Amino acid sequence: MLELRLVQGSLLKKVLESIKELVNDANFDCSSTGFSLQAMDSSHVALVALLLRSEGFEHYRCDRNTSMGMNLNNMAKMLKCAGNDDIITIKADDGSDTVTFMFESPTQDKISDFEMKLMDIDSEHLGIPEAEYHAIVKMPSSEFARICKDLSSIGDTVVISITKEGVKFSTKGDIGTANIVCRQNTSVDKPEEATVIEMNEPVSLTFALRYMNSFTKATPLSNTVTISLSNELPVVVEYKIAEMGYVRFYLAPKIEEDEEDTKPQV
Amino acid sequence: MASAPSRTLTDFFQPASKRLKPTLPASCKSDDANASTLSVDQKLRMEYNKLLAKSKRNLKLCVERVSKSKESGLGGVKLEELLVEETWLEALPGELQKPYALTLSKFVESEISGGDGVIFPPTHLIFNALNSTPFHTVKAVILGQDPYHGPGQAMGLSFSVPEGIKVPSSLVNIFKELHQDLGCSIPTHGNLQKWAVQGVLLLNAVLTVRKHQANSHAKKGWEQFTDVVIKTISQKKEGVVFLLWGNSAREKSRLIDARKHHVLTAAHPSGLSANRGFFGCRHFSRTNQLLEQMGIDPIDWQL
């Protein structure tokens, strides 16, 4: 038996809106520690990892570890039927092939339940080792979203370079080039408006902008975004989810600017 | 117009255990052990893929230069334009501009101008050994004599043939010894690029040959060039394992400082001599033992 009750139901709505563009189908894993998901996009270039810790739910009952395969587009459609202030409860019986979403308005005068069929999804689960990053940038998420949107009107890829001067986002395309530099900026009134850069080693990596733009769909979840980079490793773009978890996006770097399209083989 | 990135996350992260329904919780201990193992594999795979991409890029650059010179209708592409791996250009400064090399270059160009398919390997693969194994990655050197002289066989890597080409008897014997030595299964093809990318320099003493005429380009200057390559490795690096098979290769040991490097000798793997000292030489496992003693990652010899 699985029963999870989330008072701030809008969080789950925002989560779905933030990941459904990247991933079509995914397995949600439930254990005593929380509700989690790990899924790659169809080309295996990007990965999303979601965690909603059990303590963040008003009620969390999970008798056995279980995995539920869902089509995220369909799930988003269901969650759209919940009001922004509704309490959302997720229910599933052991071995069931459906999941039920229950939406309660704050005053309890309207209660809806939606039942969705589960899918059998055979997906690969990747082990993501704990990494020590060469550089970590924490900045306003709206600022990051704006940068990705602006640069994608100029070029297809972004070079993110971090030095002690700051973090630079660069792109170039048919019509020209663009560079945006954000310097460290901690003396602001509100902590969430600061840009904080921790750098052990200079980093410069190239990424496809269309994936970065997909990631910024998670902007409504958090005022700040944390970008962690190491040379030759995937970037991690992390949005915290209130006090209860996170959504992390991983993106493989491009090898070199003019690299051919062939896939490496082992 | 957006090109997809050429790498995927599976190049960086290893698959964890297959998902179960319901999943049984793994113990912390096995998680830790798993994580550290994955890290090592992950690093090796990353390094390999990076080097493979570099060698493909070098190859593409050579192909472009060859086709550009054909389009221009001028003489063939100069030899010096076919060595594109920067680390070798740095290690061998100005070597291909020396008088002997310019003479060699003119000779090879005139031979090539006799028409496609007269000279092997194909022009863009003449320096494939150096273009596939950057100077800084050389861990071992396998010395051949000159390229295979049958059509489609030579690919610029000693002893190696492309997929789809019948495996020559010397290479069959190499695979037999590898099987006996390390238990590797016999591959269905003879492409040794996987060795080259890992740091095994597959160098012939003579880098070109005329069709069906074994050793026809000997004494035209190639030996002087490849001797410089060997001497440069010996002088500028330490701890390289040289596998010298047959008398011609063994004679090159005079160029190698045996106080700094490891020299393994054996008979040639050719059918004429394999039974007289190649079989049983165990050079593959001995190479890996030496590398591991020096704290260097061993070669994955399985193709």
XYZ file of C-alpha atoms in Angstrom:
569
model
C 0.000 0.000 0.000
C 1.251 3.419 -0.948
C -0.280 6.642 0.272
C 1.476 10.010 0.052
C -0.211 13.250 1.060
C 1.303 16.558 0.010
C -0.269 19.724 1.390
C 1.571 21.988 -1.021
C 0.282 20.196 -4.077
C 1.476 22.912 -6.433
C 5.005 21.637 -5.946
C 4.153 18.382 -7.652
C 2.428 20.256 -10.471
C 5.530 22.353 -11.009
C 7.767 19.294 -10.917
C 5.821 17.650 -13.709
C 5.845 20.784 -15.826
C 9.605 20.982 -15.376
C 10.487 17.464 -16.495
C 7.834 16.356 -18.979
C 9.481 18.131 -21.908
C 12.687 16.181 -21.383
C 11.341 12.729 -20.556
C 8.274 10.959 -21.915
C 7.979 8.008 -19.565
C 9.622 7.348 -16.239
C 9.600 5.077 -13.238
C 8.762 6.690 -9.921
C 10.470 4.828 -7.102
C 8.977 4.875 -3.625
C 10.864 3.774 -0.560
C 10.836 4.678 3.102
C 13.177 7.576 2.410
C 11.124 9.236 -0.275
C 9.618 9.508 -3.696
C 12.241 9.622 -6.437
C 12.748 9.397 -10.145
C 15.680 9.038 -12.500
C 15.222 9.145 -16.234
C 17.177 9.944 -19.365
C 15.982 11.677 -22.480
C 15.599 9.562 -25.601
C 19.105 10.299 -26.885
C 20.678 9.600 -23.481
C 22.393 12.967 -23.413
C 20.450 14.419 -20.502
C 19.192 12.923 -17.283
C 16.786 14.146 -14.644
C 16.949 13.026 -11.018
C 14.116 13.955 -8.688
C 13.886 13.455 -4.952
C 10.986 14.315 -2.667
C 11.970 13.281 0.845
C 9.374 11.463 2.915
C 9.589 14.058 5.709
C 8.260 16.682 3.343
C 4.914 14.917 3.017
C 2.169 15.477 5.571
C 1.496 11.764 5.431
C 3.856 9.193 3.939
C 2.983 5.528 3.938
C 5.024 3.113 1.893
C 4.747 -0.493 3.041
C 7.124 -1.894 0.433
C 9.613 -0.433 -1.980
C 7.758 -0.020 -5.210
C 8.235 1.361 -8.682
C 5.484 2.929 -10.775
C 5.883 3.555 -14.473
C 4.047 6.631 -15.714
C 3.701 8.611 -18.876
C 4.651 12.080 -17.724
C 2.479 13.889 -20.219
C -0.588 12.034 -18.997
C 0.423 12.608 -15.412
C 0.775 16.321 -16.069
C -2.720 16.364 -17.574
C -4.094 14.788 -14.421
C -2.259 17.193 -12.143
C -3.514 20.131 -14.179
C -6.954 19.283 -12.806
C -5.740 20.092 -9.309
C -6.069 23.646 -8.094
C -2.905 25.476 -7.140
C -3.849 25.354 -3.466
C -5.152 21.794 -3.445
C -3.771 19.048 -1.267
C -2.629 16.144 -3.459
C -2.670 12.525 -2.333
C -1.085 9.742 -4.384
C -2.427 6.244 -3.733
C -1.644 2.813 -5.101
C -2.360 -0.692 -3.869
C 0.390 -3.285 -3.911
C 0.648 -4.933 -7.282
C -1.936 -2.604 -8.761
C -1.659 -1.438 -12.347
C -3.192 1.954 -11.622
C -2.393 4.943 -9.447
C -4.945 7.315 -7.963
C -4.489 11.044 -7.524
C -6.816 12.684 -5.046
C -7.184 16.469 -4.952
C -8.732 18.210 -1.953
C -9.482 21.906 -1.908
C -8.177 23.686 1.212
C -11.655 23.976 2.683
C -12.447 20.318 1.888
C -15.580 21.336 0.045
C -14.410 19.734 -3.179
C -12.709 16.361 -3.463
C -11.705 14.808 -6.780
C -10.038 11.542 -7.580
C -8.375 10.598 -10.855
C -7.152 7.122 -11.664
C -4.353 6.646 -14.172
C -3.039 3.443 -15.690
C 0.555 2.545 -14.883
C 3.054 1.400 -17.473
C 5.718 -1.253 -17.524
C 8.861 0.741 -18.256
C 12.140 -1.075 -18.648
C 14.617 1.701 -18.041
C 18.268 1.715 -17.163
C 19.192 3.132 -13.792
C 22.554 4.900 -13.756
C 24.855 5.033 -10.787
C 25.811 8.666 -10.304
C 28.943 8.873 -8.186
C 29.405 11.673 -5.691
C 31.702 14.123 -7.375
C 33.883 16.941 -6.179
C 33.284 19.742 -8.626
C 35.874 22.119 -9.999
C 33.412 24.983 -9.831
C 29.953 25.675 -8.448
C 27.800 28.657 -9.359
C 24.696 29.587 -7.408
C 22.582 32.294 -8.985
C 18.992 33.478 -9.337
C 17.101 30.907 -11.376
C 15.240 33.575 -13.318
C 18.562 35.111 -14.308
C 19.865 31.773 -15.567
C 16.662 31.153 -17.512
C 16.958 34.563 -19.136
C 20.573 33.916 -20.128
C 19.745 30.579 -21.757
C 16.792 32.081 -23.592
C 18.775 35.066 -24.847
C 21.749 33.019 -26.018
C 19.597 30.473 -27.830
C 18.402 33.220 -30.155
C 22.037 33.601 -31.295
C 23.506 30.073 -31.354
C 22.936 26.387 -30.676
C 25.562 25.748 -28.020
C 26.755 27.588 -24.953
C 30.280 27.611 -23.578
C 30.235 28.034 -19.819
C 33.602 29.261 -18.560
C 34.394 29.867 -14.932
C 37.467 31.775 -13.805
C 38.144 33.916 -10.786
C 36.655 36.855 -12.698
C 33.261 35.182 -12.792
C 31.143 32.918 -14.941
C 30.890 33.594 -18.668
C 28.224 32.230 -20.993
C 29.207 32.416 -24.681
C 27.638 31.403 -27.939
C 28.052 32.094 -31.619
C 25.882 31.599 -34.654
C 25.250 32.761 -38.180
C 24.425 36.297 -37.130
C 27.273 36.789 -34.671
C 28.416 36.057 -31.147
C 27.196 36.750 -27.637
C 28.897 36.768 -24.257
C 27.285 37.229 -20.882
C 29.482 37.548 -17.807
C 28.121 37.305 -14.272
C 30.475 38.408 -11.563
C 30.282 37.285 -7.999
C 27.728 39.440 -6.284
C 26.961 38.676 -2.669
C 26.190 42.126 -1.309
C 22.519 42.216 -2.146
C 19.490 42.700 0.057
C 17.993 39.269 -0.510
C 20.132 36.115 -0.391
C 18.245 34.569 -3.300
C 19.377 37.407 -5.564
C 23.069 36.738 -5.002
C 25.469 35.137 -7.441
C 27.991 33.010 -5.572
C 30.917 31.314 -7.291
C 33.130 28.677 -5.690
C 36.051 27.709 -7.884
C 38.809 25.191 -7.218
C 39.945 25.086 -10.808
C 39.012 27.021 -13.954
C 36.411 25.209 -16.044
C 35.257 25.576 -19.620
C 32.615 23.279 -21.103
C 30.274 23.338 -24.083
C 26.617 22.305 -23.930
C 23.631 22.186 -26.244
C 21.396 25.149 -25.467
C 18.149 23.404 -26.240
C 18.723 21.104 -23.281
C 19.639 24.001 -21.028
C 16.396 25.703 -21.976
C 14.493 22.542 -21.132
C 16.094 22.518 -17.702
C 15.007 26.082 -17.007
C 11.378 24.910 -17.076
C 12.114 24.131 -13.427
C 12.590 27.832 -12.629
C 9.188 28.109 -10.879
C 10.346 25.529 -8.336
C 13.104 27.591 -6.812
C 14.388 31.156 -6.660
C 17.944 29.938 -7.053
C 19.723 27.455 -9.273
C 23.038 25.716 -8.592
C 25.285 24.831 -11.523
C 28.116 22.387 -10.767
C 30.887 21.785 -13.263
C 34.033 19.734 -13.658
C 36.062 19.556 -16.834
C 35.149 16.465 -18.864
C 32.117 15.635 -16.708
C 28.406 16.289 -17.146
C 27.116 19.550 -15.747
C 24.596 19.389 -12.911
C 21.841 21.998 -12.840
C 19.987 21.735 -9.537
C 16.775 23.329 -8.324
C 15.816 22.790 -4.698
C 12.198 21.933 -4.008
C 11.177 23.904 -0.914
C 12.603 22.011 2.064
C 11.784 18.582 0.753
C 14.067 17.694 -2.093
C 15.484 18.658 -5.427
C 15.318 18.186 -9.145
C 18.713 17.763 -10.771
C 19.493 17.799 -14.464
C 22.668 16.244 -15.852
C 23.927 17.066 -19.334
C 26.883 15.511 -21.141
C 29.346 18.080 -22.483
C 30.280 18.377 -26.103
C 33.842 17.264 -26.656
C 35.042 20.102 -28.852
C 33.459 22.839 -30.855
C 33.924 21.162 -34.209
C 33.572 17.571 -33.087
C 32.056 15.212 -35.613
C 28.715 13.645 -34.849
C 29.817 10.055 -34.579
C 29.260 8.377 -31.281
C 32.306 7.039 -29.459
C 32.459 3.277 -29.305
C 34.032 1.028 -26.725
C 20.792 22.856 -37.824
C 21.441 21.886 -34.241
C 23.786 18.946 -34.149
C 23.288 16.465 -31.372
C 26.087 16.257 -28.845
C 28.359 13.384 -29.691
C 28.492 11.942 -26.209
C 25.869 10.414 -23.992
C 25.551 10.080 -20.250
C 26.208 6.364 -20.428
C 29.781 7.340 -21.294
C 30.024 8.946 -17.856
C 27.731 6.968 -15.569
C 27.615 3.206 -15.314
C 24.325 1.331 -15.165
C 23.372 0.497 -11.617
C 21.481 -2.658 -10.732
C 18.494 -3.490 -12.904
C 15.268 -2.201 -11.423
C 13.149 -4.682 -9.491
C 9.487 -4.476 -8.551
C 9.508 -4.038 -5.613
C 13.132 -3.069 -5.167
C 14.932 -4.590 -2.216
C 17.062 -2.086 -0.323
C 20.763 -2.543 -1.000
C 23.142 -2.540 1.941
C 25.324 0.507 2.435
C 28.448 -1.596 2.100
C 27.669 -2.883 -1.367
C 26.667 0.621 -2.405
C 30.053 1.955 -1.406
C 31.932 -0.876 -3.078
C 29.855 -0.445 -6.209
C 30.472 3.291 -6.309
C 34.239 3.002 -6.094
C 34.353 0.306 -8.771
C 32.181 2.365 -11.080
C 34.433 5.351 -10.629
C 37.468 3.480 -11.917
C 35.615 2.058 -14.910
C 34.075 5.424 -15.548
C 37.453 7.141 -15.710
C 38.911 4.532 -18.037
C 35.969 4.738 -20.383
C 36.053 8.523 -20.392
C 39.726 8.581 -21.274
C 39.290 5.974 -24.000
C 36.380 7.796 -25.618
C 38.221 11.080 -25.541
C 41.239 9.573 -27.289
C 39.052 7.739 -29.790
C 37.338 11.001 -30.682
C 40.715 12.639 -31.147
C 41.956 9.905 -33.466
C 38.770 10.139 -35.525
C 39.243 13.858 -35.778
C 42.827 13.400 -36.945
C 41.660 10.915 -39.553
C 38.987 13.283 -40.796
C 41.544 16.062 -41.090
C 43.820 13.830 -43.195
C 40.948 12.849 -45.477
C 40.113 16.518 -45.988
C 43.678 17.416 -46.856
C 43.985 14.568 -49.350
C 40.733 15.402 -51.113
C 41.577 19.104 -51.161
C 44.886 18.466 -52.897
C 43.158 16.221 -55.440
C 40.591 18.902 -56.217
C 43.279 21.508 -56.716
C 44.849 19.337 -59.407
C 48.326 20.135 -58.134
C 50.765 17.463 -57.058
C 49.791 15.117 -54.257
C 49.516 16.249 -50.672
C 52.909 16.611 -48.993
C 53.860 14.060 -46.362
C 54.255 16.715 -43.710
C 50.599 17.638 -44.096
C 49.478 14.101 -43.272
C 50.959 13.994 -39.779
C 48.324 15.991 -37.910
C 48.638 14.839 -34.285
C 50.012 17.910 -32.490
C 51.796 15.957 -29.776
C 53.942 14.207 -32.383
C 54.626 17.436 -34.245
C 55.902 18.847 -30.955
C 57.964 15.749 -30.202
C 59.502 15.671 -33.704
C 60.037 19.366 -34.489
C 60.928 20.007 -38.118
C 61.624 16.334 -38.814
C 59.528 16.155 -41.959
C 61.220 19.269 -43.365
C 64.700 17.775 -43.187
C 66.389 17.052 -46.531
C 66.017 13.265 -46.290
C 62.328 13.621 -45.479
C 61.717 15.999 -48.371
C 63.381 13.504 -50.697
C 61.234 10.738 -49.223
C 58.158 12.913 -49.640
C 58.887 13.506 -53.330
C 59.413 9.788 -53.835
C 56.135 8.866 -52.158
C 54.253 11.589 -54.041
C 55.557 10.351 -57.372
C 54.614 6.787 -56.459
C 51.122 7.876 -55.438
C 50.654 9.845 -58.646
C 50.828 6.532 -60.478
C 47.158 6.197 -59.574
C 44.910 5.159 -56.719
C 45.488 1.682 -55.442
C 49.154 1.467 -56.386
C 50.494 2.477 -52.984
C 49.316 1.203 -49.604
C 48.057 2.234 -47.140
C 45.650 4.820 -48.596
C 47.277 8.245 -48.474
C 45.238 9.509 -45.536
C 46.311 6.520 -43.419
C 50.086 6.713 -43.939
C 50.650 8.245 -40.493
C 47.673 6.559 -38.833
C 49.901 4.986 -36.167
C 51.046 8.381 -34.907
C 47.702 10.083 -35.503
C 45.914 7.412 -33.434
C 48.346 7.226 -30.510
C 49.356 10.672 -29.268
C 52.923 10.958 -28.012
C 51.905 11.489 -24.404
C 49.736 8.360 -24.361
C 52.334 5.863 -25.626
C 52.602 2.968 -23.155
C 53.844 0.251 -25.490
C 55.249 -0.059 -28.996
C 54.742 -2.990 -31.359
C 57.138 -2.712 -34.289
C 56.234 -4.088 -37.678
C 58.315 -4.068 -40.825
C 56.195 -2.612 -43.628
C 52.500 -2.420 -44.558
C 50.508 -5.344 -45.925
C 50.681 -5.181 -49.703
C 47.331 -6.715 -50.658
C 44.423 -4.464 -51.667
C 42.375 -3.192 -48.752
C 44.631 -4.658 -46.077
C 46.881 -1.845 -44.944
C 45.486 0.794 -42.602
C 48.629 2.437 -41.289
C 48.726 0.392 -38.082
C 51.255 -2.435 -37.923
C 49.719 -5.926 -38.165
C 46.197 -4.447 -38.360
C 43.568 -4.892 -41.093
C 40.144 -3.238 -41.367
C 36.984 -5.095 -40.398
C 35.764 -7.277 -43.234
C 39.260 -8.107 -44.465
C 40.599 -11.625 -43.946
C 42.901 -11.767 -40.942
C 46.494 -12.306 -42.154
C 48.328 -15.332 -40.817
C 50.765 -13.321 -38.677
C 47.836 -11.673 -36.943
C 46.078 -15.025 -36.554
C 49.163 -16.196 -34.678
C 49.191 -13.044 -32.570
C 45.581 -13.767 -31.586
C 46.481 -17.383 -30.806
C 49.238 -16.260 -28.475
C 46.937 -13.681 -26.893
C 44.355 -16.388 -26.279
C 46.963 -18.685 -24.763
C 48.493 -15.883 -22.723
C 45.467 -14.029 -21.349
C 42.498 -16.136 -22.365
C 41.209 -13.494 -24.768
C 38.689 -14.810 -27.254
C 39.757 -14.811 -30.897
C 38.151 -11.768 -32.544
C 36.271 -12.022 -35.817
C 38.227 -9.112 -37.282
C 41.792 -7.844 -37.372
C 41.323 -4.153 -36.611
C 43.755 -3.221 -33.828
C 42.634 0.376 -33.468
C 41.375 -0.338 -29.965
C 44.944 -1.091 -28.947
C 46.266 2.016 -30.661
C 43.793 4.299 -28.912
C 44.806 2.843 -25.542
C 48.436 3.758 -26.067
C 49.936 0.898 -28.066
C 51.904 2.497 -30.896
C 51.535 0.137 -33.863
C 54.471 1.357 -35.920
C 55.972 -0.103 -39.064
C 59.607 0.649 -39.846
C 58.545 1.526 -43.405
C 55.207 3.307 -43.753
C 54.330 2.714 -47.405
C 54.529 -0.186 -49.847
C 53.830 -0.773 -53.514
C 50.946 -3.070 -54.338
C 51.947 -6.748 -54.239
C 55.630 -5.870 -53.765
C 56.620 -6.539 -50.175
C 59.139 -4.095 -48.735
C 59.326 -2.203 -52.019
C 59.678 1.153 -50.253
C 62.509 0.048 -48.001
C 65.608 2.270 -47.881
C 63.801 5.304 -49.284
C 64.037 7.218 -46.031
C 61.232 5.769 -43.952
C 63.665 3.880 -41.738
C 65.425 7.107 -40.850
C 62.106 8.713 -39.910
C 60.804 5.834 -37.821
C 64.192 5.456 -36.121
C 63.816 9.076 -35.022
C 60.342 8.237 -33.701
C 61.746 5.361 -31.655
C 64.716 7.384 -30.404
C 62.407 10.235 -29.443
C 60.209 7.906 -27.405
C 63.302 6.488 -25.745
C 64.791 9.885 -24.923
C 61.690 11.822 -23.929
C 59.663 9.159 -22.146
C 60.216 6.556 -19.446
C 58.804 3.137 -18.793
C 57.588 2.320 -22.299
C 57.293 -1.377 -23.167
C 58.765 -2.251 -26.575
C 57.567 -5.518 -28.123
C 60.160 -6.467 -30.753
C 59.174 -9.465 -32.858
C 61.588 -10.849 -35.393
C 65.123 -9.879 -36.322
C 64.250 -6.658 -38.133
C 62.383 -5.341 -35.111
C 64.989 -6.623 -32.668
C 67.693 -4.630 -34.423
C 65.874 -1.484 -33.311
C 66.724 -2.225 -29.691
C 69.955 -0.283 -30.256
C 67.771 2.852 -30.378
C 66.142 2.139 -27.015
C 67.613 2.965 -23.622
C 66.970 -0.289 -21.777
C 67.754 1.383 -18.447
C 64.641 3.535 -18.816
C 62.351 1.264 -20.825
C 61.369 -2.379 -21.063
C 62.318 -4.388 -24.136
C 60.558 -7.694 -24.828
C 61.875 -9.756 -27.734
C 60.543 -12.822 -29.506
C 60.475 -14.481 -32.891
C 58.236 -13.017 -35.558
C 54.584 -14.183 -35.457
C 54.787 -15.132 -39.138
C 53.898 -18.747 -39.848
C 57.532 -19.353 -40.760
C 58.841 -18.574 -37.302
C 55.987 -18.431 -34.795
C 56.797 -21.891 -33.482
C 60.405 -20.915 -32.984
C 59.853 -18.467 -30.170
C 56.732 -16.381 -30.698
C 54.214 -18.838 -29.277
C 54.677 -18.894 -25.534
C 56.365 -15.491 -25.340
C 53.484 -14.146 -23.177
C 54.296 -10.578 -24.198
C 50.750 -9.342 -23.576
C 50.540 -10.356 -19.937
C 54.152 -9.330 -19.354
C 53.398 -5.883 -20.792
C 50.454 -5.487 -18.444
C 52.478 -6.672 -15.451
C 55.166 -4.110 -16.234
C 52.605 -1.343 -16.682
C 50.879 -2.200 -13.409
C 54.210 -2.242 -11.573
C 54.757 1.292 -12.836
C 51.275 2.323 -11.718
C 50.003 2.641 -15.293
C 46.643 1.278 -16.394
C 47.109 -2.018 -18.241
C 46.021 -2.569 -21.830
C 42.660 -4.190 -22.458
C 43.885 -6.504 -25.208
C 40.466 -8.057 -25.872
C 39.105 -6.769 -29.174
